[in-house]
Coordinates of C-alpha atoms in Angstrom, one line a residue:
M1 CA 6.5 -26.3 10.8
R2 CA 2.3 -25.7 10.3
W3 CA 2.7 -25.8 14.4
L4 CA 4.3 -22.5 14.3
A5 CA 2.4 -21.0 11.8
K6 CA -0.2 -22.2 13.6
Q7 CA 1.2 -20.5 16.7
V8 CA 2.0 -17.2 15.8
G9 CA -0.5 -16.3 12.9
V10 CA 1.7 -15.8 10.3
D11 CA 0.5 -18.4 7.3
Y12 CA 2.1 -21.3 6.6
T13 CA 3.7 -20.8 2.9
I14 CA 5.8 -17.8 4.9
V15 CA 7.1 -19.2 7.2
Y16 CA 8.0 -22.3 4.8
R17 CA 9.6 -19.4 2.9
L18 CA 11.4 -18.1 5.5
Q19 CA 13.3 -21.6 6.4
A20 CA 14.0 -22.6 3.3
G21 CA 15.8 -19.2 1.8
E22 CA 13.3 -18.8 -0.3
Q23 CA 11.7 -15.2 1.8
K24 CA 13.9 -12.4 1.9
S25 CA 11.5 -9.7 3.1
L26 CA 8.4 -10.2 5.8
S27 CA 6.3 -7.3 7.0
F28 CA 6.6 -5.9 10.2
F29 CA 3.0 -7.5 11.7
D30 CA 4.4 -11.0 10.7
A31 CA 7.5 -10.3 11.7
K32 CA 6.8 -9.5 15.1
R33 CA 4.3 -12.3 15.8
I34 CA 7.1 -14.6 14.6
L35 CA 10.1 -13.0 17.3
K36 CA 7.2 -12.9 19.5
V37 CA 7.2 -16.8 20.2
I38 CA 10.7 -17.7 19.4
E39 CA 13.1 -14.6 20.9
P40 CA 10.0 -13.4 23.6
D41 CA 13.1 -11.5 26.1
K42 CA 14.4 -9.6 22.7
Y43 CA 11.6 -9.2 20.1
L44 CA 11.4 -5.9 20.7
E45 CA 15.1 -4.8 20.1
I46 CA 15.4 -7.2 17.5
L47 CA 12.0 -5.3 15.3
G48 CA 14.0 -1.8 16.5
E49 CA 16.6 -3.6 14.4
F50 CA 14.7 -4.1 10.8
Y51 CA 12.1 -1.6 11.4
P52 CA 12.5 1.4 13.5
A53 CA 9.5 3.3 11.7
E54 CA 7.5 0.2 12.8
V55 CA 8.9 0.7 16.7
Q56 CA 8.8 3.4 17.1
E57 CA 5.6 4.2 16.2
L58 CA 4.7 1.3 18.0
A59 CA 5.8 3.3 21.2
D60 CA 4.3 6.5 20.4
S61 CA 1.2 4.7 20.2
K62 CA 2.0 4.0 24.5
L63 CA -0.5 0.8 23.1
T64 CA 0.2 -2.1 25.4
E65 CA 1.0 -5.7 24.6
Q66 CA -2.6 -6.7 24.4
Q67 CA -4.5 -2.9 23.8
T68 CA -1.4 -3.5 19.6
D69 CA -2.5 -7.2 19.4
E70 CA -6.2 -6.8 19.9
L71 CA -5.4 -3.8 17.3
L72 CA -4.6 -5.7 14.8
D73 CA -7.1 -8.7 15.3
T74 CA -10.0 -5.1 14.3
I75 CA -7.5 -4.4 11.4
A76 CA -7.9 -7.4 10.0
F77 CA -11.6 -7.8 11.2
A78 CA -12.4 -4.8 9.1
L79 CA -10.3 -5.2 6.2
T80 CA -9.6 -9.1 5.0
D81 CA -13.9 -9.4 4.5
I82 CA -14.7 -7.9 1.4
D83 CA -18.5 -6.8 2.6
R84 CA -16.9 -5.4 5.9
Y85 CA -14.5 -4.1 3.9
R86 CA -16.9 -2.3 1.6
I87 CA -18.9 -1.2 4.8
F88 CA -15.5 0.3 5.7
A89 CA -14.3 2.0 3.0
F90 CA -17.4 3.9 2.5
A91 CA -18.0 5.1 6.0
T92 CA -14.7 6.3 6.8
E93 CA -13.8 7.7 2.4
T94 CA -17.7 9.0 2.3
V95 CA -16.9 12.8 3.5
G96 CA -19.9 13.0 5.9
A97 CA -20.8 10.0 6.6
T98 CA -23.4 8.6 8.8
R99 CA -24.9 6.1 10.0
S100 CA -28.5 7.0 8.4
L101 CA -26.1 8.2 4.8
V102 CA -25.0 4.5 5.6
A103 CA -28.8 2.3 5.8
E104 CA -29.7 5.4 3.1
E105 CA -26.8 2.9 0.6
F106 CA -27.3 -0.4 2.0
G107 CA -30.1 -0.8 4.1
K108 CA -30.9 -3.9 6.9
F109 CA -27.0 -5.4 6.3
G110 CA -25.3 -2.1 5.5
T111 CA -26.1 -1.2 9.0
E112 CA -26.0 -4.2 11.2
I113 CA -22.2 -4.3 9.3
L114 CA -21.2 -1.1 11.1
D115 CA -22.6 -1.8 14.2
A116 CA -20.3 -4.7 13.7
L117 CA -17.6 -1.9 12.7
I118 CA -18.3 -0.1 15.8
S119 CA -18.3 -2.6 17.8
K120 CA -15.1 -4.5 16.3
K121 CA -13.7 -0.8 17.4
A122 CA -12.4 0.1 14.0
L123 CA -14.7 2.9 13.9
R124 CA -16.8 4.7 16.0
I125 CA -20.4 7.8 15.7
M126 CA -18.8 10.8 16.8
E127 CA -20.9 13.5 18.6
N128 CA -22.3 15.1 14.7
G129 CA -23.0 11.8 14.1
T130 CA -20.1 11.4 11.9
I131 CA -18.6 8.3 10.8
E132 CA -15.2 8.1 12.5
N133 CA -11.5 5.9 11.6
L134 CA -10.0 4.4 14.3
I135 CA -7.4 2.1 13.2
A136 CA -6.7 4.9 10.6
G137 CA -2.7 5.6 9.9
R138 CA -1.5 2.4 10.9
Q139 CA 1.5 -0.3 9.1
W140 CA 1.2 -2.5 10.9
W141 CA -0.6 -4.9 7.8
S142 CA 0.7 -8.7 7.6
D143 CA 1.7 -9.8 3.9
D144 CA -1.8 -11.8 3.9
L145 CA -3.6 -8.2 4.4
V146 CA -2.6 -6.5 1.6
K147 CA -3.1 -9.4 -0.7
K148 CA -6.2 -10.3 0.7
V149 CA -7.2 -6.0 0.4
A150 CA -5.9 -5.7 -2.9
L151 CA -8.6 -8.8 -4.0
N152 CA -11.6 -7.0 -2.7
N153 CA -9.9 -3.6 -4.4
I154 CA -10.8 -5.7 -7.5
H155 CA -13.7 -7.7 -6.5
L156 CA -15.4 -4.8 -5.9
M157 CA -13.7 -2.3 -8.9
T158 CA -15.6 -2.5 -11.8
A159 CA -13.7 -2.3 -14.9
A160 CA -16.1 -0.5 -17.2
S161 CA -16.9 2.4 -14.4
P162 CA -15.2 6.0 -16.2
G163 CA -11.8 7.2 -13.9
T164 CA -10.9 2.5 -13.9
H165 CA -8.0 1.5 -14.9
M166 CA -6.1 -1.7 -14.3
R167 CA -3.0 -3.3 -15.7
N168 CA -0.7 -5.8 -15.1
W169 CA 3.0 -6.9 -16.7
V170 CA 6.3 -8.7 -16.1
T171 CA 9.4 -8.0 -16.9
G172 CA 13.3 -9.0 -16.1
L173 CA 15.3 -6.3 -14.5
N174 CA 18.6 -7.0 -13.2
E175 CA 19.5 -4.9 -9.3
K176 CA 19.4 -1.6 -10.6
G177 CA 16.8 -2.1 -12.7
L178 CA 15.1 -3.2 -9.9
R179 CA 16.3 0.0 -7.3
A180 CA 15.5 1.9 -10.7
Y181 CA 11.8 0.4 -10.5
Y182 CA 11.5 0.2 -6.4
D183 CA 12.1 4.2 -7.1
A184 CA 9.8 5.0 -9.3
H185 CA 6.7 3.0 -7.7
A186 CA 7.8 5.3 -4.0
N187 CA 7.2 8.0 -6.4
F188 CA 4.2 7.6 -7.6
I189 CA 2.8 6.1 -4.0
E190 CA 3.4 10.3 -2.9
S191 CA 2.1 11.9 -6.0
L192 CA -1.1 9.5 -5.0
A193 CA -0.3 10.5 -0.8
N194 CA -0.4 14.1 -2.2
I195 CA -3.8 13.5 -3.8
E196 CA -5.3 12.6 -1.2
N197 CA -4.4 14.9 1.3
S198 CA -5.0 17.5 -0.7
Q199 CA -9.0 19.6 0.4
E200 CA -9.3 20.5 -3.5
F201 CA -9.7 16.9 -4.3
K202 CA -11.6 15.8 -1.2
G203 CA -14.9 13.9 -2.4
S204 CA -17.4 11.9 -2.2
I205 CA -15.9 8.7 -4.7
V206 CA -14.9 6.1 -2.5
T207 CA -11.4 5.7 -5.2
A208 CA -9.9 2.7 -4.5
S209 CA -5.5 1.8 -5.8
S210 CA -3.7 -1.3 -5.0
L211 CA -0.3 -1.1 -5.8
F212 CA 2.6 -4.2 -6.5
V213 CA 6.1 -4.4 -7.1
G214 CA 8.7 -7.2 -6.6
P215 CA 10.8 -10.1 -7.9
I216 CA 9.0 -12.9 -8.5
L217 CA 10.3 -15.5 -6.2
D218 CA 12.5 -18.0 -8.0
K219 CA 11.5 -16.6 -11.7
K220 CA 13.8 -15.3 -13.8
V221 CA 14.3 -13.4 -17.2
E222 CA 17.6 -14.2 -18.9
A223 CA 18.9 -11.1 -20.8

């Protein structure tokens, strides 16, 4: 299992839980990497059955296999390291962000990271001097990457800052309750997306949120 995890670039615990029947779901990113090794001739066909939207996005992107792998590496490079993530978030979510603005906010440290992100093709400087996000909208994130970005968000937030809200909770639900939880979560995400996409609310306060809902494996609460 450790050999397979290393070969496919997926966290060992995920591969182990899959083999043991404990992992009931898998991100598109991880599924693609595993299937590409164990079913190289028909992995796209299998992915299309379980991840039709992601496979269609992949097809529409017109990217080659090599370009897709490079893009996945770029996403991981930009988002896993907390310092790169901080500069990336500032550069992409601050309205009208430029190299000079990054330098003003973070100094030489920030511009060096900005250059690394540009070199890795996560960002680019447009003709008008503003910074463009080259990995926006990509949903090919691994479970491990989602968790690392969530940890970055937590570490970069200050609970005492106005507008910051943090809450964790665990509850025992039946299958119907779990579906209702998912629906409420999806509705909340849609509400946040509507705010993010509205020109009325665009601004330079870089704001993060990490949302999770799901059963804790092997844990049951008596009703």
